[in-house]
CSV table of C-alpha atoms in Angstrom, one decimal:
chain,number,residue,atom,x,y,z
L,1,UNK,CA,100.7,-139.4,-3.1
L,2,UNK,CA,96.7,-139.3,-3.3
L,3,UNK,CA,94.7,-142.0,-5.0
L,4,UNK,CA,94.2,-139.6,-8.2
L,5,UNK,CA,98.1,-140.1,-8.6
L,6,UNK,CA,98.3,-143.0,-7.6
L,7,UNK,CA,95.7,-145.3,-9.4
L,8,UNK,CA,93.2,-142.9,-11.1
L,9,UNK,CA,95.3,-140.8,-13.6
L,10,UNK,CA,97.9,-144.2,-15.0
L,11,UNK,CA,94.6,-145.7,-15.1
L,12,UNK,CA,93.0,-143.6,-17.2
L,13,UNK,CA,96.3,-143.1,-19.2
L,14,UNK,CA,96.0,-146.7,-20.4
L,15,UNK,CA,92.3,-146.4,-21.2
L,16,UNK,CA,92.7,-143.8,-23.0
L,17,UNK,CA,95.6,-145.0,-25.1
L,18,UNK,CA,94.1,-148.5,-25.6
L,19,UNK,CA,90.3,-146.9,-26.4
L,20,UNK,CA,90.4,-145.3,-30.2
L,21,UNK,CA,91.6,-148.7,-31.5
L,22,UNK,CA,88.2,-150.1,-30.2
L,23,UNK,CA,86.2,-147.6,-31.7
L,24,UNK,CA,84.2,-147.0,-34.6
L,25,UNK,CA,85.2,-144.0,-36.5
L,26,UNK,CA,82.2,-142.3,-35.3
L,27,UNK,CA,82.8,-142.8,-31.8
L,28,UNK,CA,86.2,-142.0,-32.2
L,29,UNK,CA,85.0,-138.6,-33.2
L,30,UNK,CA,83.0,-138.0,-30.1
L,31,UNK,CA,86.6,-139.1,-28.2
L,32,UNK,CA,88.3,-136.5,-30.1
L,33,UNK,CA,85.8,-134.2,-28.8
L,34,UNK,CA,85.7,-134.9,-25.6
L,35,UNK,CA,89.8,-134.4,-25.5
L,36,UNK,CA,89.3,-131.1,-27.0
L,37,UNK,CA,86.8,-129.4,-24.5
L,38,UNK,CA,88.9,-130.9,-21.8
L,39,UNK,CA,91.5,-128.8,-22.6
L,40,UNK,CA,89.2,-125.4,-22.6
L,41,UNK,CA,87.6,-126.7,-19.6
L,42,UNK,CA,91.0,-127.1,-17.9
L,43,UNK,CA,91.2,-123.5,-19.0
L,44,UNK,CA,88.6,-122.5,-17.6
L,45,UNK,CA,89.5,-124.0,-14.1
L,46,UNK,CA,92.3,-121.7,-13.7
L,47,UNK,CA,90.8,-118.9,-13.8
L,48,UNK,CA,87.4,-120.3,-12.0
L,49,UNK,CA,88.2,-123.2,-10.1
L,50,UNK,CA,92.0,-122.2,-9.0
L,51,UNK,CA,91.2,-118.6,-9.0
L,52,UNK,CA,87.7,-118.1,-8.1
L,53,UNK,CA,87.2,-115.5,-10.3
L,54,UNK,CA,83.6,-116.2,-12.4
L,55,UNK,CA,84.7,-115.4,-15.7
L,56,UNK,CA,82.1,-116.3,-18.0
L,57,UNK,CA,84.0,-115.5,-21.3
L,58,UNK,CA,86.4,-118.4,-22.2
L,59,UNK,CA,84.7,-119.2,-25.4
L,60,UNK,CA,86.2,-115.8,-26.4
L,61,UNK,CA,89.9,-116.7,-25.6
L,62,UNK,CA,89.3,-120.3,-27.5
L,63,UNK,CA,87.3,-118.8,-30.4
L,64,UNK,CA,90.3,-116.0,-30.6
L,65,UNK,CA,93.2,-118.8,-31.2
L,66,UNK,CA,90.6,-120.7,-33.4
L,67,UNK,CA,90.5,-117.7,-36.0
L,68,UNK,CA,94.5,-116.7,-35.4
L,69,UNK,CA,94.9,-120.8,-36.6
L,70,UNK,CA,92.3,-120.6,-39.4
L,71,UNK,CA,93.5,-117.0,-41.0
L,72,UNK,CA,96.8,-117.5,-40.9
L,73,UNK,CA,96.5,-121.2,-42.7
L,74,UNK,CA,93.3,-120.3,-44.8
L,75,UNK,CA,94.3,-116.6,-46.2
L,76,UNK,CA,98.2,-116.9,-45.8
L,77,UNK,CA,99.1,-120.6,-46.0
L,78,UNK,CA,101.0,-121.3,-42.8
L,79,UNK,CA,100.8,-125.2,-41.9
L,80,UNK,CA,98.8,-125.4,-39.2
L,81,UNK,CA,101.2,-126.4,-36.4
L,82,UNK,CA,102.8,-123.3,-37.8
L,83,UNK,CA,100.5,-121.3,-35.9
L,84,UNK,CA,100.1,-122.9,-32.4
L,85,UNK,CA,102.7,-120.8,-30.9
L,86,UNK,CA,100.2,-117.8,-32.1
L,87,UNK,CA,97.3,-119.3,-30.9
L,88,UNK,CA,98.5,-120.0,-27.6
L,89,UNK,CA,100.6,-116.8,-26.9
L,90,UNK,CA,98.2,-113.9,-28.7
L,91,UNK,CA,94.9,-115.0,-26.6
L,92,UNK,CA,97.4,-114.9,-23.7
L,93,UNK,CA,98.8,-111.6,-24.5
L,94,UNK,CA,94.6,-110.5,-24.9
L,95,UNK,CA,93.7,-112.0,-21.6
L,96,UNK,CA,96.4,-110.1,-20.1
L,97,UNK,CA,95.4,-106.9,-21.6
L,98,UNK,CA,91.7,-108.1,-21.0
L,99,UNK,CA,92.0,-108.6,-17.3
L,100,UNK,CA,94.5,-105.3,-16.1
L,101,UNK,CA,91.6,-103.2,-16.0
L,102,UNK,CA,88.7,-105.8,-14.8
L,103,UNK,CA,90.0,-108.1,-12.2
L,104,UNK,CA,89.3,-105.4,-9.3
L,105,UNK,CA,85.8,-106.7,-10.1
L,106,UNK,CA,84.1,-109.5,-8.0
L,107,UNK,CA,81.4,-111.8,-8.5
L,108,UNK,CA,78.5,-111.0,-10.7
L,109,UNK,CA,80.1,-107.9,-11.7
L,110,UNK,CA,83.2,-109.2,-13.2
L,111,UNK,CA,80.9,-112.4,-14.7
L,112,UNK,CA,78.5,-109.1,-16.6
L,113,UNK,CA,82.0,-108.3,-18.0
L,114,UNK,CA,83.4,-111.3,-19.4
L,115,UNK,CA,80.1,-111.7,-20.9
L,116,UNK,CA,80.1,-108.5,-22.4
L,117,UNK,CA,83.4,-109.0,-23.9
L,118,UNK,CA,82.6,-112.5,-25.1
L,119,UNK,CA,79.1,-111.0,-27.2
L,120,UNK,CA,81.0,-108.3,-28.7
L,121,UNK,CA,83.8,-110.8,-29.7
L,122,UNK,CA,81.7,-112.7,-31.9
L,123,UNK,CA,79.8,-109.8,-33.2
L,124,UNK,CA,82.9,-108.7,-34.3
L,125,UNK,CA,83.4,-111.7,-35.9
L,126,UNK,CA,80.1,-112.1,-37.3
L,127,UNK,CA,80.7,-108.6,-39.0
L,128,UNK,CA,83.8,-110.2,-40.7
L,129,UNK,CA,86.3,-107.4,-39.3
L,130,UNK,CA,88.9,-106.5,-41.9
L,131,UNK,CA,87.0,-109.2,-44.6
L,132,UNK,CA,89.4,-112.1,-43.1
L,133,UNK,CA,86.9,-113.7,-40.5
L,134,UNK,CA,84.1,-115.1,-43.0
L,135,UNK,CA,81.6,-113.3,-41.4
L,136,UNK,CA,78.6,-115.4,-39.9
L,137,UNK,CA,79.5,-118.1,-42.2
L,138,UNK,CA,83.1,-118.4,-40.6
L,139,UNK,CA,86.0,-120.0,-42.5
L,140,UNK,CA,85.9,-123.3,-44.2
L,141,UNK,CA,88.3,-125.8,-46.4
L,142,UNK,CA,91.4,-125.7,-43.6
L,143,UNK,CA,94.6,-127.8,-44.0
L,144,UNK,CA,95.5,-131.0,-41.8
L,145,UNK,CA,97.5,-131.0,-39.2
L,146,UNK,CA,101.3,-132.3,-40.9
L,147,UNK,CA,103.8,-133.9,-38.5
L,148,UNK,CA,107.0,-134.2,-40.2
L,149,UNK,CA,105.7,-134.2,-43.6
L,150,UNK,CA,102.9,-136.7,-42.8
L,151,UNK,CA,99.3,-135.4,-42.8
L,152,UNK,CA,97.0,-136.1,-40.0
L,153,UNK,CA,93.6,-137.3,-41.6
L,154,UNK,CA,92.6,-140.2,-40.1
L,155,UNK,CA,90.4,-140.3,-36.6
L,156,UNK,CA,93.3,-142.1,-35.3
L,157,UNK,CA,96.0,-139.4,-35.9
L,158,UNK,CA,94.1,-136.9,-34.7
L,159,UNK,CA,92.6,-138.5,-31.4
L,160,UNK,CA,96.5,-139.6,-30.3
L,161,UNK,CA,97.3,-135.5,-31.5
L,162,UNK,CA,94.7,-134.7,-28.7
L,163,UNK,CA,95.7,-136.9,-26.3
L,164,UNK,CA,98.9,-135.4,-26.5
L,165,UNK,CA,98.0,-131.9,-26.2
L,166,UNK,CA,95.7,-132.9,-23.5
L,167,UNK,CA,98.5,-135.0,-21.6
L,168,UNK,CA,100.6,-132.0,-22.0
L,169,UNK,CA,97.8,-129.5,-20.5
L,170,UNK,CA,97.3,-131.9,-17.2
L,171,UNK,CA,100.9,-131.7,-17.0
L,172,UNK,CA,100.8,-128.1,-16.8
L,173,UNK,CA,97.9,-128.3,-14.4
L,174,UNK,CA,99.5,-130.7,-11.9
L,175,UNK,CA,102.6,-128.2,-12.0
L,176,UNK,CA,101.0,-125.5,-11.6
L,177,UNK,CA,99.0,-126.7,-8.0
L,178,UNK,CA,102.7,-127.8,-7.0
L,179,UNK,CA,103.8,-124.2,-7.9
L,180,UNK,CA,104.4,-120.9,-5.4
L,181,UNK,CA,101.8,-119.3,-8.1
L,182,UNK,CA,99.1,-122.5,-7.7
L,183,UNK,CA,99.4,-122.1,-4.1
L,184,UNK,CA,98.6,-118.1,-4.1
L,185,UNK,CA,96.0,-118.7,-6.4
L,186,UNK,CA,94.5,-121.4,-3.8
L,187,UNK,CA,95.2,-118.8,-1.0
L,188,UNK,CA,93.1,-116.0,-3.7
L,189,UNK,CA,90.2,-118.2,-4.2
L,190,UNK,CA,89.7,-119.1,-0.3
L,191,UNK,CA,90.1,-115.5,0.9
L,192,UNK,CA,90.8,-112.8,-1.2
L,193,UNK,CA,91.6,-110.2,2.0
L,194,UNK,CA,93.5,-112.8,4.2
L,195,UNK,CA,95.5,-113.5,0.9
L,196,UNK,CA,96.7,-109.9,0.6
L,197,UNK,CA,97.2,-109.5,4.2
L,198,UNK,CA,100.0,-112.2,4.0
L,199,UNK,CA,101.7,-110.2,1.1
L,200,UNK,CA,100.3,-111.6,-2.3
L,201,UNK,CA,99.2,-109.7,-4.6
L,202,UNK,CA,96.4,-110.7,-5.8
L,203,UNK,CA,96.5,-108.4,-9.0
L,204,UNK,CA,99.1,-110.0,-10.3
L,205,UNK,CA,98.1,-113.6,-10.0
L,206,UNK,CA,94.8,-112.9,-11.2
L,207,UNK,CA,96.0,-111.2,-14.5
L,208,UNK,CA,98.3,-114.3,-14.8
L,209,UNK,CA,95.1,-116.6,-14.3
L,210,UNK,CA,93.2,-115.1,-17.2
L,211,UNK,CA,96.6,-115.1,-19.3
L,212,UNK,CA,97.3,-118.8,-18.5
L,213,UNK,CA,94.2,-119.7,-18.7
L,214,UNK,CA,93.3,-118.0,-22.4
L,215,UNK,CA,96.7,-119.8,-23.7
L,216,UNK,CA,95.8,-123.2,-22.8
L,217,UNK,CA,92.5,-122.6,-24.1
L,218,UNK,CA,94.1,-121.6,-27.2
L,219,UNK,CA,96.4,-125.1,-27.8
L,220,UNK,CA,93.4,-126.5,-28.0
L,221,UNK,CA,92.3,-124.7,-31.1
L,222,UNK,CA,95.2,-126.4,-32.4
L,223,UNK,CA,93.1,-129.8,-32.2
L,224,UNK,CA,89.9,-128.0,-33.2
L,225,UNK,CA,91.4,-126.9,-36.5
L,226,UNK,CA,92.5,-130.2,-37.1
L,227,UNK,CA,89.0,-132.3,-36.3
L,228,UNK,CA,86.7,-129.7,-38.5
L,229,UNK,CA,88.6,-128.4,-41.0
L,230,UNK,CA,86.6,-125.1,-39.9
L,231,UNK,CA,85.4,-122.5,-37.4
L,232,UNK,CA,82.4,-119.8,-37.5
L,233,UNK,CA,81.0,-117.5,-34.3
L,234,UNK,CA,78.5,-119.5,-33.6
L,235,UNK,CA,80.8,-122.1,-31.9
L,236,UNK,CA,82.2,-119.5,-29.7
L,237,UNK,CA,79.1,-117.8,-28.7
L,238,UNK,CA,78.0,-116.8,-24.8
L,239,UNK,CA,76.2,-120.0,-24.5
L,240,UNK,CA,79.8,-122.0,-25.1
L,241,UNK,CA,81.2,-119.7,-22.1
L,242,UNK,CA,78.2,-120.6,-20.0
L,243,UNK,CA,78.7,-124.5,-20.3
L,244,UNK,CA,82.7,-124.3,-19.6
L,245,UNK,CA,81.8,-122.2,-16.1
L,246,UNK,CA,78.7,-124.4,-15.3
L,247,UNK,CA,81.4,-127.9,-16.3
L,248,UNK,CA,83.8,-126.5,-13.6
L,249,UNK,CA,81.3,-125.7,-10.8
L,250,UNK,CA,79.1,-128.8,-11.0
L,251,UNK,CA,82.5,-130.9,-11.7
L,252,UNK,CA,84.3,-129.4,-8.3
L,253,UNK,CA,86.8,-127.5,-9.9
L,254,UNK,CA,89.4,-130.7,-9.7
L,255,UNK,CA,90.9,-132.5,-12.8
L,256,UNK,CA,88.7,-135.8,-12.5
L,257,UNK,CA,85.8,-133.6,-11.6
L,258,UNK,CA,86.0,-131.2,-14.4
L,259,UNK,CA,86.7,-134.1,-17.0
L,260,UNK,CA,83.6,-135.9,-15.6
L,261,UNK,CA,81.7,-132.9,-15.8
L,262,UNK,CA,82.8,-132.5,-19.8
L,263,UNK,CA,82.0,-136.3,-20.1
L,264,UNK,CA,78.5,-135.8,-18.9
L,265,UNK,CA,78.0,-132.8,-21.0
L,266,UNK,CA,79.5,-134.4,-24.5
L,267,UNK,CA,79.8,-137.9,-24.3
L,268,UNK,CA,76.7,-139.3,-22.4
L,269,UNK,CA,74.4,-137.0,-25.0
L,270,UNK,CA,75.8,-139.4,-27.7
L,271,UNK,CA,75.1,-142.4,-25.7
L,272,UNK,CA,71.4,-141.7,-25.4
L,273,UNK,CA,71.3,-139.8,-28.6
L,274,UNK,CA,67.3,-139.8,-29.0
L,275,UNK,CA,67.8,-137.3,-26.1
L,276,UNK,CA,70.7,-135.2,-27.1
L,277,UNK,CA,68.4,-132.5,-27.6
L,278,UNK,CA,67.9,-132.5,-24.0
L,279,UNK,CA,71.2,-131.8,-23.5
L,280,UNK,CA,70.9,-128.5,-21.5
L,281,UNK,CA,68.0,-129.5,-19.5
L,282,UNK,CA,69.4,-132.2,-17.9
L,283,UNK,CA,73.0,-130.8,-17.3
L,284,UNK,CA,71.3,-127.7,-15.7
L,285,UNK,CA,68.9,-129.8,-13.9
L,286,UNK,CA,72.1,-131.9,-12.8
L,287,UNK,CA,73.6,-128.7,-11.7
L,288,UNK,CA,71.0,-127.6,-9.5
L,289,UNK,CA,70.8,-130.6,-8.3
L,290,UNK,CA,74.9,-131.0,-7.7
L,291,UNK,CA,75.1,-127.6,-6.3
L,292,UNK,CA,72.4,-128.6,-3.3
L,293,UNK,CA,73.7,-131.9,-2.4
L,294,UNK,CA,77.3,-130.9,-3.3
L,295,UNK,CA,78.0,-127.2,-3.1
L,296,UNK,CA,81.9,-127.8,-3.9
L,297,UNK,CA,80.8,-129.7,-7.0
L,298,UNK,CA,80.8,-133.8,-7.7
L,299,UNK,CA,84.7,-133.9,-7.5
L,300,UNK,CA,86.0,-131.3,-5.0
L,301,UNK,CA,89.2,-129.8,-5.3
L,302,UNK,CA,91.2,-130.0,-1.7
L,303,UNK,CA,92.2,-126.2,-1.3
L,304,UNK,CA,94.6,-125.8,1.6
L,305,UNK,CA,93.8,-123.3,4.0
L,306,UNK,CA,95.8,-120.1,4.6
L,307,UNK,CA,97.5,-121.4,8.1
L,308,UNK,CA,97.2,-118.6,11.0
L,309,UNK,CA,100.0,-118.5,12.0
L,310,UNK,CA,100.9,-117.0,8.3
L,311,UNK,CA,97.8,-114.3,8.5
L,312,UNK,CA,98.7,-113.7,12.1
L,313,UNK,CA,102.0,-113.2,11.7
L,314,UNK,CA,102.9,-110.4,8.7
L,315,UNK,CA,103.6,-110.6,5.2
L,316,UNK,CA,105.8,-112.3,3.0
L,317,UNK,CA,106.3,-110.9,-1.0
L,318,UNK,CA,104.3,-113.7,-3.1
């Protein structure tokens, strides 16, 4: 058992269960926030961080559950935790579909791609396809969240409803890097060819990446809906994709580094908040500066090597 295990995760566990009740609700908002783009940034780690396939597009799988939560609660009055099984298992089902024909591409290629998709996502939105997306303006005047009848509209209902969907997401996480599939998806992002040479297919667990990877992303919609009552394109756009990938590199592409890295990016703005305009500046100035003193990011992941005796010696099915 590591330290993380050990001391770090129970540790923050306890913070983060004791901290809303010491908050104003202002600051609990920015709380709720950061719990929320944890989740998508976890997302985004599968595919980048466990995978290491740059997909800059996951503001397209969060934006898509977003819109599944808010049309099917705003235009056909389903309660909203109605439509969490939709908006996790339809952006799944699209990055499936999404990534059969893409993820033979590597590197910049496959990152022109995802960006691609994720512009024409949101003009589609923007264009309000089928008059049920809002058009630029998006959709306004959601529901709460209702847990057995009880509505969830204070700061305090909702933070403890994101800390449970993000609880539920590291769970997930840590399971999955147990997990034959976490291990081939290490084995993928170290060495694509020695990974196929030992019998993965690397097809397969790359389509799965992008599908896991677009549900969790769209559980946190869930949370989302909940906090702002809304959603329009302009809080999915390219830009959105771009901080998630550049989160996951500077952060290492492990848990605590990817959570620090969505900390920096969302919480310490509202610290200093004369300067929250500055907010990309210094996050890509960190980021240059992260990725030459730390090229495996502020928090690095420990990937196992493929052993050689396993490349040497022939294939196993994976």
């Amino acid at each position: 058992m590591n330290n993380y295990q050990r001391i770090v995760f129970p540790l923050f566990v306890v913070v983060m269960a004791v901290l809303p009740t010491l908050l104003n609700p202002r600051w609990q908002a920015v709380a709720i926030t950061f719990l929320i783009f944890s989740v998508v940034a976890l997302s985004q780690d599968i595919v980048l961080g466990k995978a290491g396939m740059f997909n800059m597009g996951q503001a397209l799988f969060f934006g898509m559950g977003a819109y599944i939560t808010a049309i099917l609660n705003y235009k056909f009055g389903w309660p909203i935790l109605a439509t969490i099984p939709l908006a996790i298992l339809l952006p799944a089902l699209f990055g499936i579909i999404l990534a059969g024909p893409i993820v033979h591409l590597r590197g910049d290629y496959l990152l022109v791609v995802t960006i691609g998709f994720n512009i024409v996502f949101v003009q589609v939105l923007q264009n309000n396809l089928g008059g049920v997306t809002g058009g630029p303006n998006g959709i306004f005047g959601l529901d709460s969240l209702s847990l057995f009848g009880a509505k969830l509209t204070s700061q305090l209902a909702v933070y403890y409803f994101a800390f449970a969907v993000l609880l539920l997401t590291l769970w997930v996480m840590r399971n999955l890097e147990k997990s034959k599939a976490g291990r081939a998806l290490h084995y993928l992002r170290e060495d694509q060819l020695a990974a196929e040479s030992i019998g993965i297919n690397t097809r397969i667990y790359k389509v799965f990446a992008f599908g896991l990877g677009a549900g969790i992303s769209g559980l946190a919609v869930t949370v989302y809906a909940t906090q702002y009552a809304a959603v329009s394109p302009e809080a999915f756009e390219f830009i959105v994709s771009v901080l998630f990938f550049s989160i996951v590199l500077v952060g290492g592409s492990s848990i605590p580094g990817v959570m620090l890295g969505v900390f920096v990016m969302f919480v310490v703005p509202e610290i200093f908040r004369e300067f929250a305009t500055w907010r990309y500046f210094v996050f890509g100035f960190a980021m240059i500066l992260a990725m030459i003193l730390r090229p495996r990011g502020i928090w690095p992941a420990t990937f196992g090597k493929i052993p050689k005796y396993l490349i040497k010696g022939g294939s196993h099915g994976a």
